[in-house]
Tab-separated table of C-alpha atoms and ligand atoms in Angstrom:
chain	number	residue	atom	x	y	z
A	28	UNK	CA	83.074	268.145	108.896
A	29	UNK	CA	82.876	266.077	111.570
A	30	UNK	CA	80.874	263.516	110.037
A	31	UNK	CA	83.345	263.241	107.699
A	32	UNK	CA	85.914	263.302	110.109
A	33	UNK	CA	84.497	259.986	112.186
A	34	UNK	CA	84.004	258.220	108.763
A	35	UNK	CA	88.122	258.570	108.439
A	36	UNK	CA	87.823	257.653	111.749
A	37	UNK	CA	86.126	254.667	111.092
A	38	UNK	CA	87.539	253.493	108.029
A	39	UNK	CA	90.890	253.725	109.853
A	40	UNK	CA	89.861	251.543	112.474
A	41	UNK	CA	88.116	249.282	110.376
A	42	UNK	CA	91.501	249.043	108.136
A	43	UNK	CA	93.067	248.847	111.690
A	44	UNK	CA	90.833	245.925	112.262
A	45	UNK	CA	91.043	244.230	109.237
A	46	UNK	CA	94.787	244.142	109.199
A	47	UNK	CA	94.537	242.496	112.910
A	48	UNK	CA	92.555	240.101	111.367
A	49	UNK	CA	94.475	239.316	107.927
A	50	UNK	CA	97.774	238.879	110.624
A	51	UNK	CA	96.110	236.624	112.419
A	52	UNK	CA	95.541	234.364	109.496
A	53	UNK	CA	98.860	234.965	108.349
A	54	UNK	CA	100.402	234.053	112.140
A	55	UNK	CA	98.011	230.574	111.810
A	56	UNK	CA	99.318	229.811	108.041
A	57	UNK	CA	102.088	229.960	109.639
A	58	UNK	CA	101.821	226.996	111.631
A	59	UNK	CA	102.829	224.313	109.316
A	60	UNK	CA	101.846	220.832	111.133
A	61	UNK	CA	104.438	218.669	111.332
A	62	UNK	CA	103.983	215.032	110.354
A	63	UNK	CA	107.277	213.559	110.639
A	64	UNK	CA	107.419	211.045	113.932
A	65	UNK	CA	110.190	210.197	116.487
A	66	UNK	CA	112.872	207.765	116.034
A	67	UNK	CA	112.136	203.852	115.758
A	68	UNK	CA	114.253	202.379	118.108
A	69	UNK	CA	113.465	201.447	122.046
A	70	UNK	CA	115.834	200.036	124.167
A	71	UNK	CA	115.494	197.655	127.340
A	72	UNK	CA	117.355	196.462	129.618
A	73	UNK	CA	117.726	192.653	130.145
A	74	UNK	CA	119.686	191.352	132.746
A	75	UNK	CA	123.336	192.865	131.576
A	76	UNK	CA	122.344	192.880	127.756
A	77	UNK	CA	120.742	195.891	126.411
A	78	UNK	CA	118.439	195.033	123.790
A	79	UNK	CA	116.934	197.653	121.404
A	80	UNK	CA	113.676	197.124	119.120
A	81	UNK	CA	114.416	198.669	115.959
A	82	UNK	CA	111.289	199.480	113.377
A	83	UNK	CA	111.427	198.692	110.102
A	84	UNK	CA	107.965	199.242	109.023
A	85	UNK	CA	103.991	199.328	109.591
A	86	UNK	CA	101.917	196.954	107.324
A	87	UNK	CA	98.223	195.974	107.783
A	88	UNK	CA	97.032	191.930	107.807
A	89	UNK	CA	94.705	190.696	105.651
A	90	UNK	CA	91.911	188.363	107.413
A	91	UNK	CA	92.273	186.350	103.881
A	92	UNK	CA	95.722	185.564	105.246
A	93	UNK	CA	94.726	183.856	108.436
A	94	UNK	CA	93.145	180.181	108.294
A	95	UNK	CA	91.098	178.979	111.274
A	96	UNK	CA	87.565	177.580	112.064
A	97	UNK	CA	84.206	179.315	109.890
A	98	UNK	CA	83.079	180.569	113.496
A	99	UNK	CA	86.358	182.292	114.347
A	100	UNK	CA	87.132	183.856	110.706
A	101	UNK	CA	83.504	185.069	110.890
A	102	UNK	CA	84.182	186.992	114.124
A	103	UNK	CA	87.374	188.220	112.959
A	104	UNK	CA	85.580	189.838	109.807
A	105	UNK	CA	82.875	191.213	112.011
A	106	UNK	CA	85.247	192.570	114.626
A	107	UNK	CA	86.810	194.373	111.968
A	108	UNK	CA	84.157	196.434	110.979
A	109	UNK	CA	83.840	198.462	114.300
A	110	UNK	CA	87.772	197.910	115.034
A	111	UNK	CA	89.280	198.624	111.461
A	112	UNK	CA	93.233	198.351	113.023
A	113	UNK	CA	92.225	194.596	114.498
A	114	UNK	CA	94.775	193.187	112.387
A	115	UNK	CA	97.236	195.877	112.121
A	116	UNK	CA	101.359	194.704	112.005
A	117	UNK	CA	104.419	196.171	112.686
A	118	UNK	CA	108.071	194.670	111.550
A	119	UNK	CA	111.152	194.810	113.740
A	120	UNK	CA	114.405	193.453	113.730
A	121	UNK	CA	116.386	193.618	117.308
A	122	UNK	CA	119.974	194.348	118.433
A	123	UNK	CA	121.451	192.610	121.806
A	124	UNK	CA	124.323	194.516	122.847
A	125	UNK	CA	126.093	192.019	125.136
A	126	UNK	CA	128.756	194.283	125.872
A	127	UNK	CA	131.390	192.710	123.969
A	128	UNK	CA	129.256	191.676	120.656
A	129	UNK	CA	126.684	193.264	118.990
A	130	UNK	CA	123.866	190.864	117.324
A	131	UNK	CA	121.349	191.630	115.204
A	132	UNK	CA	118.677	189.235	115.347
A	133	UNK	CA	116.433	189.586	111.872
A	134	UNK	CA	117.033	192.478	109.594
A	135	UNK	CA	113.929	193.948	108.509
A	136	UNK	CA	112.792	193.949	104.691
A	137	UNK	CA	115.541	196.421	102.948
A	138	UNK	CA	113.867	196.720	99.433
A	139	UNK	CA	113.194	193.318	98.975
A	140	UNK	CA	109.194	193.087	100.350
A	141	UNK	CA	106.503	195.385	101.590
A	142	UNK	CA	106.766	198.136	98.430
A	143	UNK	CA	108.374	200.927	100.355
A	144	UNK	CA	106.640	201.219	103.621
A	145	UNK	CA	109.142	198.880	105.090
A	146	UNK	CA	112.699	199.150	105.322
A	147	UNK	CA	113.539	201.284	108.020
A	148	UNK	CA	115.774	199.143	110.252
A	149	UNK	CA	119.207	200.684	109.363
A	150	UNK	CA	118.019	203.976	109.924
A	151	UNK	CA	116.491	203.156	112.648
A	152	UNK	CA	120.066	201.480	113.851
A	153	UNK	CA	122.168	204.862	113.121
A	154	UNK	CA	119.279	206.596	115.248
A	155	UNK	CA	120.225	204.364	118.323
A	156	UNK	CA	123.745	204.903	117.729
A	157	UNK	CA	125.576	202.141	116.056
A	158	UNK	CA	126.345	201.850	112.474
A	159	UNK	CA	125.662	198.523	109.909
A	160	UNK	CA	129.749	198.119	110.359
A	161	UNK	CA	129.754	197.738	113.745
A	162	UNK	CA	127.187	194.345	114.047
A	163	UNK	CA	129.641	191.511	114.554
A	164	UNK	CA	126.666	188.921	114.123
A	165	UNK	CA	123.246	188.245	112.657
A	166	UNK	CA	121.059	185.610	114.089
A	167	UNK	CA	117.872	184.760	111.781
A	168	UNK	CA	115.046	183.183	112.275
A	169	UNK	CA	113.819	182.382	108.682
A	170	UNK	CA	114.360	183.618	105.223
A	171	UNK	CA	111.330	185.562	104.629
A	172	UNK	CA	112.159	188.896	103.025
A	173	UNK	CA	110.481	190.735	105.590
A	174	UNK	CA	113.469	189.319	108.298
A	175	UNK	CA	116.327	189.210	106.070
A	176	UNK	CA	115.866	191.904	102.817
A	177	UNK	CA	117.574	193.965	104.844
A	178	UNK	CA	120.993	192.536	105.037
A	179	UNK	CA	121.628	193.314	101.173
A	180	UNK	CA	121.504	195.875	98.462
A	181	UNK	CA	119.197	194.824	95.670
A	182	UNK	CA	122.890	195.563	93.388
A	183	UNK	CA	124.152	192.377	95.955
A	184	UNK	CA	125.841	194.870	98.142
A	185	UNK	CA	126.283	193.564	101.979
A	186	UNK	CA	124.626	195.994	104.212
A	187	UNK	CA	126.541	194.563	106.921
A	188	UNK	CA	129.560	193.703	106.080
A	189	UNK	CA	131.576	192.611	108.926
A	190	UNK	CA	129.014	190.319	110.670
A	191	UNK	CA	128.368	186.881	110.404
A	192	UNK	CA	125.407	185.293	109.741
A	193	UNK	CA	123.703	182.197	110.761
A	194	UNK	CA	120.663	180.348	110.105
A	195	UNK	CA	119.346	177.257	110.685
A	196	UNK	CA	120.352	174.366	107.601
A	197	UNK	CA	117.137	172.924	107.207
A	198	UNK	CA	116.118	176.447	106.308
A	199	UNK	CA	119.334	177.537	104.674
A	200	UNK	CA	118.839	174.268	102.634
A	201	UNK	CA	115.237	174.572	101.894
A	202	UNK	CA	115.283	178.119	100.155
A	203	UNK	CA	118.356	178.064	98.541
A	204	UNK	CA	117.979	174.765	96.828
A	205	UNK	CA	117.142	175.563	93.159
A	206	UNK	CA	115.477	171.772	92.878
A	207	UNK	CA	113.225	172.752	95.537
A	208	UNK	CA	112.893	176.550	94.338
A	209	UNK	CA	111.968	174.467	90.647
A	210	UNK	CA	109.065	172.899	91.763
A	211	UNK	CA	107.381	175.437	94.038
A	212	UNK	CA	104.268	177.021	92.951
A	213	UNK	CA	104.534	180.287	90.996
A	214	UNK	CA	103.284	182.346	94.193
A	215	UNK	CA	106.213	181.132	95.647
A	216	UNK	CA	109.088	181.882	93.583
A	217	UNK	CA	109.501	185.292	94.476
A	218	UNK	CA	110.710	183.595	98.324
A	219	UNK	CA	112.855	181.675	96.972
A	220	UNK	CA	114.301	184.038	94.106
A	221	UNK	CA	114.857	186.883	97.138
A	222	UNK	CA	116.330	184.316	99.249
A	223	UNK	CA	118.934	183.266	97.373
A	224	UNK	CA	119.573	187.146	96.420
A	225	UNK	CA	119.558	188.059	99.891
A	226	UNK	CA	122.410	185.261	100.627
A	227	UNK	CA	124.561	185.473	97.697
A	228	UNK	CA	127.087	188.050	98.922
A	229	UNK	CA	127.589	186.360	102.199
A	230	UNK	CA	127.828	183.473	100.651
A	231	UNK	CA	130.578	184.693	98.497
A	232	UNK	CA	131.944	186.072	101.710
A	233	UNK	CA	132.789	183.253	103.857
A	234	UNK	CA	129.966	184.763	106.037
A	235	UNK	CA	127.131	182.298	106.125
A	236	UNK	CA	126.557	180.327	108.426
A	237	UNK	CA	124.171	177.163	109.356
A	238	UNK	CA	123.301	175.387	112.725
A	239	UNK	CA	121.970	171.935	112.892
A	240	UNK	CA	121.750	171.311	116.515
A	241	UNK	CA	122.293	173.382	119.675
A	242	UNK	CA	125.722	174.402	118.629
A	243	UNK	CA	127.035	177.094	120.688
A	244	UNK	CA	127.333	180.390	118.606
A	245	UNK	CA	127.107	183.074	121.157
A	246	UNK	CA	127.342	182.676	125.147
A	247	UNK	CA	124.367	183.203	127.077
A	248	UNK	CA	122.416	182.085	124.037
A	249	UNK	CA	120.063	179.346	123.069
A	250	UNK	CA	118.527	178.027	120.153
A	251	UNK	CA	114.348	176.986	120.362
A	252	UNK	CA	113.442	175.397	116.690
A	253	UNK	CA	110.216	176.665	116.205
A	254	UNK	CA	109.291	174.894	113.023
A	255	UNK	CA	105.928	174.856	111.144
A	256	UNK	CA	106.007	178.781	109.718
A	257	UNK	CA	109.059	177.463	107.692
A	258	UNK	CA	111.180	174.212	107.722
A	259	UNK	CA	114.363	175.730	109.530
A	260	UNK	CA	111.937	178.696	111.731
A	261	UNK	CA	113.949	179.221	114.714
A	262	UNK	CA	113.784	181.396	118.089
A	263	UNK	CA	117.178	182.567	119.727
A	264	UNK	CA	116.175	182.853	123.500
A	265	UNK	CA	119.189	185.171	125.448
A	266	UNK	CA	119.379	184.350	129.845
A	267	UNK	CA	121.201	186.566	131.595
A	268	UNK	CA	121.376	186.980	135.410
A	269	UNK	CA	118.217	185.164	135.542
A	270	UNK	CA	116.456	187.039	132.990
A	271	UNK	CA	115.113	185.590	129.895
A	272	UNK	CA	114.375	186.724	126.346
A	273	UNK	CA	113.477	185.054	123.454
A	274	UNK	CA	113.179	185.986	119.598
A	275	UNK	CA	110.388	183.868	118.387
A	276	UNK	CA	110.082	185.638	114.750
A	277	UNK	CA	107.083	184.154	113.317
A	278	UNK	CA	105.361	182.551	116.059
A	279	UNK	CA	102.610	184.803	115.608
A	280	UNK	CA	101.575	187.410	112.803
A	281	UNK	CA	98.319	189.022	113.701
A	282	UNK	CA	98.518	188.561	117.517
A	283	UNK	CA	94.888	190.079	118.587
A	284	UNK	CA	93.578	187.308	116.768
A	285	UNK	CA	96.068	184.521	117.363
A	286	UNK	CA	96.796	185.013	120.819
A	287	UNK	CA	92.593	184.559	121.778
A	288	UNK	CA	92.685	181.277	119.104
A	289	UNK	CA	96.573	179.543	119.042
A	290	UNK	CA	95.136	177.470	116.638
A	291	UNK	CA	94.965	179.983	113.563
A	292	UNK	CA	97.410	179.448	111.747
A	293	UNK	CA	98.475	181.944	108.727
A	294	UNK	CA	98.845	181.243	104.986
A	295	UNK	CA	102.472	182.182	104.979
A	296	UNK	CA	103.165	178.903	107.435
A	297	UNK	CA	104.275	176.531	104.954
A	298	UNK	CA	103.175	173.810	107.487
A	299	UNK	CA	100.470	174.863	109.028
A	300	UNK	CA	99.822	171.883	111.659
A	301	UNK	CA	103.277	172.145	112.634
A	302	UNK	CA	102.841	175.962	113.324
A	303	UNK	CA	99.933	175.509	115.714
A	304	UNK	CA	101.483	172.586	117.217
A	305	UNK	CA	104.710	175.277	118.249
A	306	UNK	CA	102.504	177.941	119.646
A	307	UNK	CA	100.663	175.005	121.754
A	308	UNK	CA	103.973	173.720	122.642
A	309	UNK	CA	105.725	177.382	123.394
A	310	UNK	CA	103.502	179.648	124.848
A	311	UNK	CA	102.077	177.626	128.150
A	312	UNK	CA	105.818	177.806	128.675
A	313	UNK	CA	106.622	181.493	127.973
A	314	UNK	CA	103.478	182.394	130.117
A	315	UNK	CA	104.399	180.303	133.006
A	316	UNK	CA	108.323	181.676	132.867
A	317	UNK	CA	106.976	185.026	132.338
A	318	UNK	CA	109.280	185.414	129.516
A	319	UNK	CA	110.417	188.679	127.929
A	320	UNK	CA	109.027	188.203	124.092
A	321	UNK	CA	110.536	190.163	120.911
A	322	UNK	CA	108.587	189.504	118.021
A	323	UNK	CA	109.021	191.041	115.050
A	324	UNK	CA	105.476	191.935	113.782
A	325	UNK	CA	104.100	192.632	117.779
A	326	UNK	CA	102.885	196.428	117.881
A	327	UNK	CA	106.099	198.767	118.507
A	328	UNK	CA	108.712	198.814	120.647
A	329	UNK	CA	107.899	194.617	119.916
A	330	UNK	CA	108.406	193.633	123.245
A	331	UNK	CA	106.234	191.811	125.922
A	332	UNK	CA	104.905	189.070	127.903
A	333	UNK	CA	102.047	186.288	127.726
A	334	UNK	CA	99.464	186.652	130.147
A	335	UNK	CA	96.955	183.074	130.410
A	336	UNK	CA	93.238	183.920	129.759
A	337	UNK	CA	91.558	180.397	130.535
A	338	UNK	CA	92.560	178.786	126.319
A	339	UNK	CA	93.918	181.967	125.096
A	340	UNK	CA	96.861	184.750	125.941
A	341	UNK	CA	96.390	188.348	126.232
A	342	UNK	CA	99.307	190.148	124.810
A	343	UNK	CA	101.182	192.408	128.117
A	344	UNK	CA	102.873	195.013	126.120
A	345	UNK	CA	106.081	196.740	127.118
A	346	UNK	CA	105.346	200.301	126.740
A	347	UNK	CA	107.135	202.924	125.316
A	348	UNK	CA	109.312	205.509	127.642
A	349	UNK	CA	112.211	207.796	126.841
A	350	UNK	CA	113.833	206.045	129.935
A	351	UNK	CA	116.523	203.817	129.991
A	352	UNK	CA	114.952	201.709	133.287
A	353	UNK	CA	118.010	200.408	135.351
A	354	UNK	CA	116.158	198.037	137.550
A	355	UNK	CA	114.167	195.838	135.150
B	13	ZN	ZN1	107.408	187.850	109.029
């Protein structure tokens, strides 16, 4: 009887038990992990402009995309091995709030390049608080699809339809000439063919817009030709109360690599001695002035500083915080 009794017992408690640990596996299934990240916008404060880095994508460099020296392609393959995310990219497009305009300057890849994973810039924008409507003006600095699919619909809708857009004419004239588009290579065409896409609507509009020299467009604001990458490549470099800024799109793609060796130049540059003769040209300068940089495929928020290193530059990042810093 009681032997029976203390085998209930203990096949309650073991039930008891059991149940403890079936809820406990039921309380960690219930832990789904979340995989979603935070917003991709950061903004900063320059001088009395507030400038916000808005992601449009992460994409990954291919060392068969780079051109330098045997010795320094060699060290970039080996490096790779042991640091697989050497050559690791990021897109960005940027918004300068001047207080009485807001410019976009480059506008991510929309649908028109980088097969999904890129794209994210207007979301990005309604997540910092503005809307495509409100952007008065787009500055851009070439007419690659990864800085300007985003302005339209691939059905030739404007995503921004009350801004302006400029761009420099040798570029403006360079991709949307269909004698020049006619005898580029067939790797090529698909540039061309999205360019002119991209700038039909605005066209249409009355909304684009080229520069030839240093024509004022918007106070405060500079233009730097930077050509080599592509015939019309330029930077749009903001000053305001003593601060600098400047958007140098393409001056560098892969910039652990390019920043140690100025000289590698990358296959997108169309020419490619022009290219490395801007980055020798620029970046003693931006060093020196210790100029705020936003470039559009630096690692998130896209905004930093050169830093000498004897020949080379090291890369001195601005780093993210969820605090709007008044005194920079
Ligand atoms: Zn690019």
């Amino acid at each position: 009887m009681l032997k029976r009794k203390s085998m209930r017992f203990v096949a309650a408690l073991m039930a008891v038990l059991a149940s403890l640990v079936a809820g406990r596996n039921a309380a960690l299934a219930a832990a789904p992990q979340h995989h979603d990240q935070v917003p991709g916008f950061y903004r900063q404060k320059v001088g009395d402009l507030e400038v916000t880095a808005l992601f449009d994508g992460h994409g990954v460099f291919d060392p068969h995309w780079l051109n330098g020296t045997k010795a320094t392609m060699d060290g970039v393959v080996e490096a790779l091995r042991e640091d697989p995310r050497l050559l690791d990219v990021s897109d960005e497009g940027f918004l300068v709030n001047t207080g009485r305009q807001l410019i976009l300057v480059d506008a991510g890849a929309g649908t028109w390049w980088g097969g999904g994973v890129l794209g994210r810039l207007a979301a990005s924008l309604r997540s910092a608080g503005y809307t495509p409507e409100e952007i008065n003006i787009v500055l851009v600095t070439h007419l690659h699809s990864d800085h300007v699919g985003g302005l339209t619909t691939q059905d030739g809708k404007r995503v921004f339809p009350n801004a302006d857009v400029y761009v420099a004419k040798a570029e403006s004239d360079f991709w949307l000439a269909p004698e020049i588009a006619a005898k580029a290579p067939k790797d090529a065409q698909p540039f061309f063919q999205s360019a002119q896409a991209i700038a039909a609507p605005y066209i249409k509009a009355g909304k684009w817009h080229t520069f030839t020299g240093s024509e004022p467009i918007v106070d405060g604001m500079q233009l730097v030709p930077l050509p080599g990458h592509t015939p019309g490549h330029t930077g749009y470099e903001f000053s305001s109360k003593g601060q600098k800024i400047l958007f140098w799109g393409d001056t560098v793609h892969a910039q652990r690599v390019q920043l140690q060796h100025p000289e590698v130049t990358a296959i997108f540059d169309i020419d490619q001695n022009a290219a490395a003769a801007t980055r020798a040209q620029l970046l003693p300068r931006l060093a020196r002035e210790h100029v705020l940089i936003a470039g559009p495929h630096m690692p998130f928020p896209a905004l930093g500083s050169l830093r000498k290193e004897g020949s080379a530059y090291g890369w001195v990042p601005v780093v993210f915080t969820d605090q709007w810093d008044e005194n920079r």
